[in-house]
């Protein structure tokens, strides 16, 4: 993922935040963290909760509906060749991106709440926003690129690890999309494994397929993740912020000088 510049100038890099901003930012980061946490919890609830809901609430109607579609040759081709692959991709790849794009932002927001209350970070920017090149990230198309916010001004080993998932959750990665397709198929087979109206032998078959498909997605996903996202401690956020190790060192030196000036003036 490429980014237009190190960061947006809206962060007023090098300038001390205003007193009102300093006073309100713990609450602001807390609210942002809660919003992203709610998005993550909603996605988990829909992905996981929909399986038993479909299996038990309207099992007979679901099985009959699928049977009717398969019995008609034209509908069978449409269902198996078009609708089912779309469903698998939406649940597998779509679910991965929604979950992985949300929880790192929640974790970073809560991290900044703690930093905002820590005197070691008093008077300095905690996060900044960068813009990724158009078409390199998920999200709706924009003219000037997608704004990628809540990136740490002062990185640590912990934020580097979180940023690895931030990068993975917001970067378009063909290998990861393919890796998540078996998980999407596992969502379908899991419904079949739990549906009471399905014959007992199919419960076993669908259950075994669910485990195998989830295992395949896990293995392929780990490989895709390691291949596309730098390791923590090696510039994990570089793919998203284009900040080199040298730039980070310069930034830390700037922060040190700012703190020294504040101590002299105050």
PDB file of C-alpha atoms in Angstrom:
ATOM      1  CA  UNK A   1       0.000   0.000   0.000  1.00  0.00           C
ATOM      2  CA  UNK A   2       1.406   3.378  -0.967  1.00  0.00           C
ATOM      3  CA  UNK A   3       0.626   6.648   0.717  1.00  0.00           C
ATOM      4  CA  UNK A   4       0.729  10.179  -0.583  1.00  0.00           C
ATOM      5  CA  UNK A   5       3.352  11.667   1.689  1.00  0.00           C
ATOM      6  CA  UNK A   6       4.327  10.740   5.238  1.00  0.00           C
ATOM      7  CA  UNK A   7       1.168  12.195   6.704  1.00  0.00           C
ATOM      8  CA  UNK A   8      -1.519  14.760   6.108  1.00  0.00           C
ATOM      9  CA  UNK A   9      -0.654  18.293   7.057  1.00  0.00           C
ATOM     10  CA  UNK A  10      -3.896  18.523   9.005  1.00  0.00           C
ATOM     11  CA  UNK A  11      -2.017  16.992  11.931  1.00  0.00           C
ATOM     12  CA  UNK A  12      -0.016  20.232  12.306  1.00  0.00           C
ATOM     13  CA  UNK A  13       3.120  18.166  12.753  1.00  0.00           C
ATOM     14  CA  UNK A  14       5.470  19.707  15.281  1.00  0.00           C
ATOM     15  CA  UNK A  15       2.890  22.036  16.823  1.00  0.00           C
ATOM     16  CA  UNK A  16       1.550  21.662  20.337  1.00  0.00           C
ATOM     17  CA  UNK A  17      -2.169  20.764  20.450  1.00  0.00           C
ATOM     18  CA  UNK A  18      -4.451  23.417  21.898  1.00  0.00           C
ATOM     19  CA  UNK A  19      -5.510  23.290  25.534  1.00  0.00           C
ATOM     20  CA  UNK A  20      -9.089  22.352  24.610  1.00  0.00           C
ATOM     21  CA  UNK A  21      -7.836  19.510  22.407  1.00  0.00           C
ATOM     22  CA  UNK A  22      -5.597  18.226  25.197  1.00  0.00           C
ATOM     23  CA  UNK A  23      -8.460  18.278  27.681  1.00  0.00           C
ATOM     24  CA  UNK A  24     -10.996  16.561  25.421  1.00  0.00           C
ATOM     25  CA  UNK A  25      -8.871  14.031  23.595  1.00  0.00           C
ATOM     26  CA  UNK A  26      -9.153  11.238  26.234  1.00  0.00           C
ATOM     27  CA  UNK A  27     -12.928  11.322  25.807  1.00  0.00           C
ATOM     28  CA  UNK A  28     -12.644  11.647  22.040  1.00  0.00           C
ATOM     29  CA  UNK A  29     -10.358   8.637  21.687  1.00  0.00           C
ATOM     30  CA  UNK A  30     -12.567   6.674  24.091  1.00  0.00           C
ATOM     31  CA  UNK A  31     -15.668   7.345  21.989  1.00  0.00           C
ATOM     32  CA  UNK A  32     -13.842   6.403  18.783  1.00  0.00           C
ATOM     33  CA  UNK A  33     -12.639   3.186  20.391  1.00  0.00           C
ATOM     34  CA  UNK A  34     -16.149   2.317  21.508  1.00  0.00           C
ATOM     35  CA  UNK A  35     -17.526   2.900  18.010  1.00  0.00           C
ATOM     36  CA  UNK A  36     -14.960   0.597  16.391  1.00  0.00           C
ATOM     37  CA  UNK A  37     -15.505  -1.973  19.154  1.00  0.00           C
ATOM     38  CA  UNK A  38     -19.243  -1.901  18.444  1.00  0.00           C
ATOM     39  CA  UNK A  39     -18.594  -2.431  14.720  1.00  0.00           C
ATOM     40  CA  UNK A  40     -16.368  -5.417  15.507  1.00  0.00           C
ATOM     41  CA  UNK A  41     -18.879  -6.941  17.941  1.00  0.00           C
ATOM     42  CA  UNK A  42     -21.718  -6.469  15.454  1.00  0.00           C
ATOM     43  CA  UNK A  43     -19.727  -8.208  12.725  1.00  0.00           C
ATOM     44  CA  UNK A  44     -18.878 -11.133  15.026  1.00  0.00           C
ATOM     45  CA  UNK A  45     -22.511 -11.424  16.103  1.00  0.00           C
ATOM     46  CA  UNK A  46     -23.744 -11.493  12.508  1.00  0.00           C
ATOM     47  CA  UNK A  47     -21.119 -13.956  11.288  1.00  0.00           C
ATOM     48  CA  UNK A  48     -21.355 -16.364  14.214  1.00  0.00           C
ATOM     49  CA  UNK A  49     -24.964 -15.838  15.272  1.00  0.00           C
ATOM     50  CA  UNK A  50     -26.387 -16.230  11.785  1.00  0.00           C
ATOM     51  CA  UNK A  51     -25.268 -19.879  11.652  1.00  0.00           C
ATOM     52  CA  UNK A  52     -27.476 -21.220  14.478  1.00  0.00           C
ATOM     53  CA  UNK A  53     -30.228 -18.787  13.497  1.00  0.00           C
ATOM     54  CA  UNK A  54     -30.459 -20.170   9.963  1.00  0.00           C
ATOM     55  CA  UNK A  55     -29.965 -23.732  11.172  1.00  0.00           C
ATOM     56  CA  UNK A  56     -32.651 -23.775  13.859  1.00  0.00           C
ATOM     57  CA  UNK A  57     -35.120 -20.925  13.334  1.00  0.00           C
ATOM     58  CA  UNK A  58     -36.211 -21.781   9.791  1.00  0.00           C
ATOM     59  CA  UNK A  59     -34.412 -25.018   9.064  1.00  0.00           C
ATOM     60  CA  UNK A  60     -37.196 -26.746   7.130  1.00  0.00           C
ATOM     61  CA  UNK A  61     -37.841 -23.745   4.894  1.00  0.00           C
ATOM     62  CA  UNK A  62     -34.120 -23.298   4.256  1.00  0.00           C
ATOM     63  CA  UNK A  63     -33.575 -26.916   3.241  1.00  0.00           C
ATOM     64  CA  UNK A  64     -36.688 -26.978   1.077  1.00  0.00           C
ATOM     65  CA  UNK A  65     -35.694 -23.732  -0.621  1.00  0.00           C
ATOM     66  CA  UNK A  66     -32.228 -25.025  -1.479  1.00  0.00           C
ATOM     67  CA  UNK A  67     -33.724 -28.316  -2.673  1.00  0.00           C
ATOM     68  CA  UNK A  68     -36.180 -26.534  -4.950  1.00  0.00           C
ATOM     69  CA  UNK A  69     -33.425 -24.459  -6.513  1.00  0.00           C
ATOM     70  CA  UNK A  70     -31.185 -27.449  -7.145  1.00  0.00           C
ATOM     71  CA  UNK A  71     -34.026 -29.454  -8.658  1.00  0.00           C
ATOM     72  CA  UNK A  72     -34.496 -26.824 -11.382  1.00  0.00           C
ATOM     73  CA  UNK A  73     -31.531 -26.971 -13.827  1.00  0.00           C
ATOM     74  CA  UNK A  74     -31.545 -23.247 -14.608  1.00  0.00           C
ATOM     75  CA  UNK A  75     -31.900 -22.184 -10.986  1.00  0.00           C
ATOM     76  CA  UNK A  76     -29.283 -24.756  -9.978  1.00  0.00           C
ATOM     77  CA  UNK A  77     -26.725 -23.165 -12.333  1.00  0.00           C
ATOM     78  CA  UNK A  78     -27.534 -19.671 -11.073  1.00  0.00           C
ATOM     79  CA  UNK A  79     -27.474 -20.770  -7.441  1.00  0.00           C
ATOM     80  CA  UNK A  80     -24.306 -22.868  -7.564  1.00  0.00           C
ATOM     81  CA  UNK A  81     -22.442 -20.805 -10.158  1.00  0.00           C
ATOM     82  CA  UNK A  82     -23.341 -17.256  -9.109  1.00  0.00           C
ATOM     83  CA  UNK A  83     -25.237 -16.820  -5.843  1.00  0.00           C
ATOM     84  CA  UNK A  84     -23.283 -19.321  -3.755  1.00  0.00           C
ATOM     85  CA  UNK A  85     -19.816 -17.996  -4.766  1.00  0.00           C
ATOM     86  CA  UNK A  86     -20.952 -14.438  -4.025  1.00  0.00           C
ATOM     87  CA  UNK A  87     -22.204 -15.539  -0.607  1.00  0.00           C
ATOM     88  CA  UNK A  88     -18.969 -17.402   0.138  1.00  0.00           C
ATOM     89  CA  UNK A  89     -16.846 -14.385  -0.854  1.00  0.00           C
ATOM     90  CA  UNK A  90     -19.006 -11.953   1.119  1.00  0.00           C
ATOM     91  CA  UNK A  91     -18.891 -14.033   4.286  1.00  0.00           C
ATOM     92  CA  UNK A  92     -15.259 -15.167   3.998  1.00  0.00           C
ATOM     93  CA  UNK A  93     -13.299 -12.250   2.560  1.00  0.00           C
ATOM     94  CA  UNK A  94     -15.866  -9.641   3.590  1.00  0.00           C
ATOM     95  CA  UNK A  95     -15.972 -10.929   7.147  1.00  0.00           C
ATOM     96  CA  UNK A  96     -12.172 -10.961   7.385  1.00  0.00           C
ATOM     97  CA  UNK A  97     -11.847  -7.361   6.239  1.00  0.00           C
ATOM     98  CA  UNK A  98     -14.612  -5.986   8.454  1.00  0.00           C
ATOM     99  CA  UNK A  99     -13.177  -7.696  11.536  1.00  0.00           C
ATOM    100  CA  UNK A 100      -9.528  -6.917  10.821  1.00  0.00           C
ATOM    101  CA  UNK A 101     -10.197  -3.338   9.751  1.00  0.00           C
ATOM    102  CA  UNK A 102     -12.071  -2.555  12.975  1.00  0.00           C
ATOM    103  CA  UNK A 103     -10.401  -4.079  16.016  1.00  0.00           C
ATOM    104  CA  UNK A 104      -6.913  -2.536  15.472  1.00  0.00           C
ATOM    105  CA  UNK A 105      -8.520   0.913  15.353  1.00  0.00           C
ATOM    106  CA  UNK A 106     -10.329   0.161  18.611  1.00  0.00           C
ATOM    107  CA  UNK A 107      -7.126  -1.023  20.284  1.00  0.00           C
ATOM    108  CA  UNK A 108      -5.156   1.995  19.060  1.00  0.00           C
ATOM    109  CA  UNK A 109      -7.895   4.365  20.262  1.00  0.00           C
ATOM    110  CA  UNK A 110      -7.858   2.866  23.750  1.00  0.00           C
ATOM    111  CA  UNK A 111      -4.052   3.050  23.701  1.00  0.00           C
ATOM    112  CA  UNK A 112      -4.264   6.782  23.012  1.00  0.00           C
ATOM    113  CA  UNK A 113      -6.717   7.197  25.895  1.00  0.00           C
ATOM    114  CA  UNK A 114      -4.031   5.865  28.229  1.00  0.00           C
ATOM    115  CA  UNK A 115      -1.363   7.996  26.561  1.00  0.00           C
ATOM    116  CA  UNK A 116      -3.543  11.093  26.840  1.00  0.00           C
ATOM    117  CA  UNK A 117      -3.665  10.537  30.599  1.00  0.00           C
ATOM    118  CA  UNK A 118       0.076   9.884  30.804  1.00  0.00           C
ATOM    119  CA  UNK A 119       2.292  12.895  31.545  1.00  0.00           C
ATOM    120  CA  UNK A 120       5.021  11.377  29.352  1.00  0.00           C
ATOM    121  CA  UNK A 121       2.848  12.227  26.342  1.00  0.00           C
ATOM    122  CA  UNK A 122       1.607  15.596  27.582  1.00  0.00           C
ATOM    123  CA  UNK A 123       1.493  18.334  24.982  1.00  0.00           C
ATOM    124  CA  UNK A 124       2.282  16.194  21.947  1.00  0.00           C
ATOM    125  CA  UNK A 125       0.297  14.688  19.111  1.00  0.00           C
ATOM    126  CA  UNK A 126      -0.690  11.094  19.713  1.00  0.00           C
ATOM    127  CA  UNK A 127      -1.926  10.020  16.278  1.00  0.00           C
ATOM    128  CA  UNK A 128      -1.936  11.194  12.699  1.00  0.00           C
ATOM    129  CA  UNK A 129      -3.727  10.527   9.429  1.00  0.00           C
ATOM    130  CA  UNK A 130      -2.182   9.433   6.128  1.00  0.00           C
ATOM    131  CA  UNK A 131      -3.837   9.038   2.738  1.00  0.00           C
ATOM    132  CA  UNK A 132      -3.395   5.816   0.816  1.00  0.00           C
ATOM    133  CA  UNK A 133      -3.205   5.833  -2.965  1.00  0.00           C
ATOM    134  CA  UNK A 134      -6.553   5.389  -4.706  1.00  0.00           C
ATOM    135  CA  UNK A 135      -7.492   1.760  -5.212  1.00  0.00           C
ATOM    136  CA  UNK A 136      -4.941   0.344  -2.764  1.00  0.00           C
ATOM    137  CA  UNK A 137      -7.298   0.004   0.191  1.00  0.00           C
ATOM    138  CA  UNK A 138     -10.767  -1.220   1.041  1.00  0.00           C
ATOM    139  CA  UNK A 139     -13.581   1.265   1.447  1.00  0.00           C
ATOM    140  CA  UNK A 140     -15.615   3.413  -0.944  1.00  0.00           C
ATOM    141  CA  UNK A 141     -13.822   5.114  -3.868  1.00  0.00           C
ATOM    142  CA  UNK A 142     -12.603   8.621  -3.115  1.00  0.00           C
ATOM    143  CA  UNK A 143     -11.036  11.311  -5.254  1.00  0.00           C
ATOM    144  CA  UNK A 144      -8.000  11.951  -3.051  1.00  0.00           C
ATOM    145  CA  UNK A 145      -7.485   8.472  -1.591  1.00  0.00           C
ATOM    146  CA  UNK A 146      -8.672   6.831   1.605  1.00  0.00           C
ATOM    147  CA  UNK A 147      -7.818   8.622   4.859  1.00  0.00           C
ATOM    148  CA  UNK A 148      -6.111   6.169   7.216  1.00  0.00           C
ATOM    149  CA  UNK A 149      -6.316   7.667  10.677  1.00  0.00           C
ATOM    150  CA  UNK A 150      -5.240   6.765  14.226  1.00  0.00           C
ATOM    151  CA  UNK A 151      -1.679   5.875  13.274  1.00  0.00           C
ATOM    152  CA  UNK A 152       0.755   6.344  16.187  1.00  0.00           C
ATOM    153  CA  UNK A 153       3.049   9.351  16.136  1.00  0.00           C
ATOM    154  CA  UNK A 154       5.286   7.624  18.650  1.00  0.00           C
ATOM    155  CA  UNK A 155       5.465   3.935  17.682  1.00  0.00           C
ATOM    156  CA  UNK A 156       6.304   1.185  20.153  1.00  0.00           C
ATOM    157  CA  UNK A 157       6.707  -2.587  19.766  1.00  0.00           C
ATOM    158  CA  UNK A 158       3.074  -2.961  20.875  1.00  0.00           C
ATOM    159  CA  UNK A 159       1.667  -0.468  18.354  1.00  0.00           C
ATOM    160  CA  UNK A 160       3.893  -2.005  15.656  1.00  0.00           C
ATOM    161  CA  UNK A 161       2.226  -5.361  16.258  1.00  0.00           C
ATOM    162  CA  UNK A 162      -1.231  -3.790  16.128  1.00  0.00           C
ATOM    163  CA  UNK A 163      -0.276  -1.897  12.979  1.00  0.00           C
ATOM    164  CA  UNK A 164       0.515  -5.190  11.245  1.00  0.00           C
ATOM    165  CA  UNK A 165      -3.167  -6.076  11.466  1.00  0.00           C
ATOM    166  CA  UNK A 166      -4.154  -2.485  10.640  1.00  0.00           C
ATOM    167  CA  UNK A 167      -2.208  -2.829   7.387  1.00  0.00           C
ATOM    168  CA  UNK A 168      -3.697  -6.258   6.671  1.00  0.00           C
ATOM    169  CA  UNK A 169      -7.221  -5.060   7.394  1.00  0.00           C
ATOM    170  CA  UNK A 170      -7.074  -2.032   5.098  1.00  0.00           C
ATOM    171  CA  UNK A 171      -4.878  -3.326   2.262  1.00  0.00           C
ATOM    172  CA  UNK A 172      -6.318  -5.094  -0.766  1.00  0.00           C
ATOM    173  CA  UNK A 173      -4.576  -8.472  -0.873  1.00  0.00           C
ATOM    174  CA  UNK A 174      -5.549 -11.026  -3.484  1.00  0.00           C
ATOM    175  CA  UNK A 175      -3.863 -13.861  -1.596  1.00  0.00           C
ATOM    176  CA  UNK A 176      -5.786 -13.039   1.579  1.00  0.00           C
ATOM    177  CA  UNK A 177      -9.087 -12.845  -0.295  1.00  0.00           C
ATOM    178  CA  UNK A 178      -8.484 -16.303  -1.758  1.00  0.00           C
ATOM    179  CA  UNK A 179      -7.392 -17.607   1.645  1.00  0.00           C
ATOM    180  CA  UNK A 180     -10.677 -16.555   3.220  1.00  0.00           C
ATOM    181  CA  UNK A 181     -12.896 -18.250   0.618  1.00  0.00           C
ATOM    182  CA  UNK A 182     -12.759 -21.647   2.400  1.00  0.00           C
ATOM    183  CA  UNK A 183     -13.924 -19.903   5.590  1.00  0.00           C
ATOM    184  CA  UNK A 184     -16.869 -18.494   3.665  1.00  0.00           C
ATOM    185  CA  UNK A 185     -17.703 -21.988   2.439  1.00  0.00           C
ATOM    186  CA  UNK A 186     -17.363 -23.245   6.028  1.00  0.00           C
ATOM    187  CA  UNK A 187     -20.135 -20.833   7.035  1.00  0.00           C
ATOM    188  CA  UNK A 188     -22.419 -22.604   4.539  1.00  0.00           C
ATOM    189  CA  UNK A 189     -21.451 -26.113   5.635  1.00  0.00           C
ATOM    190  CA  UNK A 190     -21.780 -25.154   9.323  1.00  0.00           C
ATOM    191  CA  UNK A 191     -25.443 -24.294   8.722  1.00  0.00           C
ATOM    192  CA  UNK A 192     -25.917 -27.712   7.131  1.00  0.00           C
ATOM    193  CA  UNK A 193     -24.110 -29.430   9.995  1.00  0.00           C
ATOM    194  CA  UNK A 194     -26.490 -27.922  12.563  1.00  0.00           C
ATOM    195  CA  UNK A 195     -29.787 -27.975  10.666  1.00  0.00           C
ATOM    196  CA  UNK A 196     -32.084 -30.557  12.355  1.00  0.00           C
ATOM    197  CA  UNK A 197     -33.915 -31.399   9.111  1.00  0.00           C
ATOM    198  CA  UNK A 198     -30.707 -32.546   7.399  1.00  0.00           C
ATOM    199  CA  UNK A 199     -30.086 -36.337   7.460  1.00  0.00           C
ATOM    200  CA  UNK A 200     -27.721 -37.521  10.212  1.00  0.00           C
ATOM    201  CA  UNK A 201     -25.042 -38.674   7.791  1.00  0.00           C
ATOM    202  CA  UNK A 202     -24.941 -35.197   6.250  1.00  0.00           C
ATOM    203  CA  UNK A 203     -24.466 -33.695   9.706  1.00  0.00           C
ATOM    204  CA  UNK A 204     -21.205 -35.622   9.971  1.00  0.00           C
ATOM    205  CA  UNK A 205     -20.131 -34.800   6.415  1.00  0.00           C
ATOM    206  CA  UNK A 206     -20.915 -31.089   6.767  1.00  0.00           C
ATOM    207  CA  UNK A 207     -19.276 -30.974  10.190  1.00  0.00           C
ATOM    208  CA  UNK A 208     -16.061 -32.528   8.877  1.00  0.00           C
ATOM    209  CA  UNK A 209     -16.065 -30.192   5.880  1.00  0.00           C
ATOM    210  CA  UNK A 210     -16.507 -27.191   8.176  1.00  0.00           C
ATOM    211  CA  UNK A 211     -13.444 -28.132  10.220  1.00  0.00           C
ATOM    212  CA  UNK A 212     -11.343 -28.815   7.113  1.00  0.00           C
ATOM    213  CA  UNK A 213     -12.379 -25.585   5.413  1.00  0.00           C
ATOM    214  CA  UNK A 214     -11.652 -23.494   8.499  1.00  0.00           C
ATOM    215  CA  UNK A 215      -8.271 -25.185   8.832  1.00  0.00           C
ATOM    216  CA  UNK A 216      -7.481 -24.448   5.195  1.00  0.00           C
ATOM    217  CA  UNK A 217      -8.375 -20.765   5.609  1.00  0.00           C
ATOM    218  CA  UNK A 218      -6.276 -20.532   8.764  1.00  0.00           C
ATOM    219  CA  UNK A 219      -3.219 -22.042   7.052  1.00  0.00           C
ATOM    220  CA  UNK A 220      -3.556 -20.023   3.854  1.00  0.00           C
ATOM    221  CA  UNK A 221      -4.410 -16.852   5.780  1.00  0.00           C
ATOM    222  CA  UNK A 222      -1.337 -17.066   7.997  1.00  0.00           C
ATOM    223  CA  UNK A 223       0.862 -17.537   4.939  1.00  0.00           C
ATOM    224  CA  UNK A 224      -0.741 -14.610   3.125  1.00  0.00           C
ATOM    225  CA  UNK A 225      -0.446 -12.419   6.219  1.00  0.00           C
ATOM    226  CA  UNK A 226       3.234 -13.181   6.765  1.00  0.00           C
ATOM    227  CA  UNK A 227       4.042 -12.701   3.098  1.00  0.00           C
ATOM    228  CA  UNK A 228       2.323  -9.338   2.740  1.00  0.00           C
ATOM    229  CA  UNK A 229       2.774  -7.582   6.109  1.00  0.00           C
ATOM    230  CA  UNK A 230       6.213  -6.700   7.555  1.00  0.00           C
ATOM    231  CA  UNK A 231       7.108  -8.283  10.869  1.00  0.00           C
ATOM    232  CA  UNK A 232       6.615  -6.306  14.061  1.00  0.00           C
ATOM    233  CA  UNK A 233       9.683  -4.301  14.922  1.00  0.00           C
ATOM    234  CA  UNK A 234      10.634  -4.030  11.244  1.00  0.00           C
ATOM    235  CA  UNK A 235       8.487  -1.067  10.377  1.00  0.00           C
ATOM    236  CA  UNK A 236       5.114  -2.778  10.661  1.00  0.00           C
ATOM    237  CA  UNK A 237       3.313   0.392   9.756  1.00  0.00           C
ATOM    238  CA  UNK A 238       5.572   1.254   6.864  1.00  0.00           C
ATOM    239  CA  UNK A 239       3.229  -0.249   4.318  1.00  0.00           C
ATOM    240  CA  UNK A 240       0.521   2.118   5.379  1.00  0.00           C
ATOM    241  CA  UNK A 241       2.333   5.243   6.514  1.00  0.00           C
ATOM    242  CA  UNK A 242       5.485   5.106   4.389  1.00  0.00           C
ATOM    243  CA  UNK A 243       7.517   6.154   7.442  1.00  0.00           C
ATOM    244  CA  UNK A 244      10.986   4.687   7.322  1.00  0.00           C
ATOM    245  CA  UNK A 245      13.047   3.825  10.377  1.00  0.00           C
ATOM    246  CA  UNK A 246      15.108   6.958   9.741  1.00  0.00           C
ATOM    247  CA  UNK A 247      11.976   9.098   9.607  1.00  0.00           C
ATOM    248  CA  UNK A 248      10.814   7.604  12.876  1.00  0.00           C
ATOM    249  CA  UNK A 249      14.150   8.429  14.498  1.00  0.00           C
ATOM    250  CA  UNK A 250      13.900  11.987  13.202  1.00  0.00           C
ATOM    251  CA  UNK A 251      10.353  12.237  14.544  1.00  0.00           C
ATOM    252  CA  UNK A 252      11.388  11.017  17.989  1.00  0.00           C
ATOM    253  CA  UNK A 253      14.225  13.550  18.011  1.00  0.00           C
ATOM    254  CA  UNK A 254      11.729  16.289  17.137  1.00  0.00           C
ATOM    255  CA  UNK A 255       9.509  15.223  20.024  1.00  0.00           C
ATOM    256  CA  UNK A 256      12.483  15.224  22.378  1.00  0.00           C
ATOM    257  CA  UNK A 257      13.420  18.772  21.350  1.00  0.00           C
ATOM    258  CA  UNK A 258       9.820  19.926  21.768  1.00  0.00           C
ATOM    259  CA  UNK A 259       9.735  18.511  25.296  1.00  0.00           C
ATOM    260  CA  UNK A 260      13.023  20.195  26.174  1.00  0.00           C
ATOM    261  CA  UNK A 261      11.693  23.536  24.911  1.00  0.00           C
ATOM    262  CA  UNK A 262       8.548  23.154  26.987  1.00  0.00           C
ATOM    263  CA  UNK A 263      10.599  22.420  30.078  1.00  0.00           C
ATOM    264  CA  UNK A 264      12.786  25.480  29.487  1.00  0.00           C
ATOM    265  CA  UNK A 265       9.752  27.702  28.901  1.00  0.00           C
ATOM    266  CA  UNK A 266       7.747  26.442  31.654  1.00  0.00           C
TER     267      UNK A 266
END
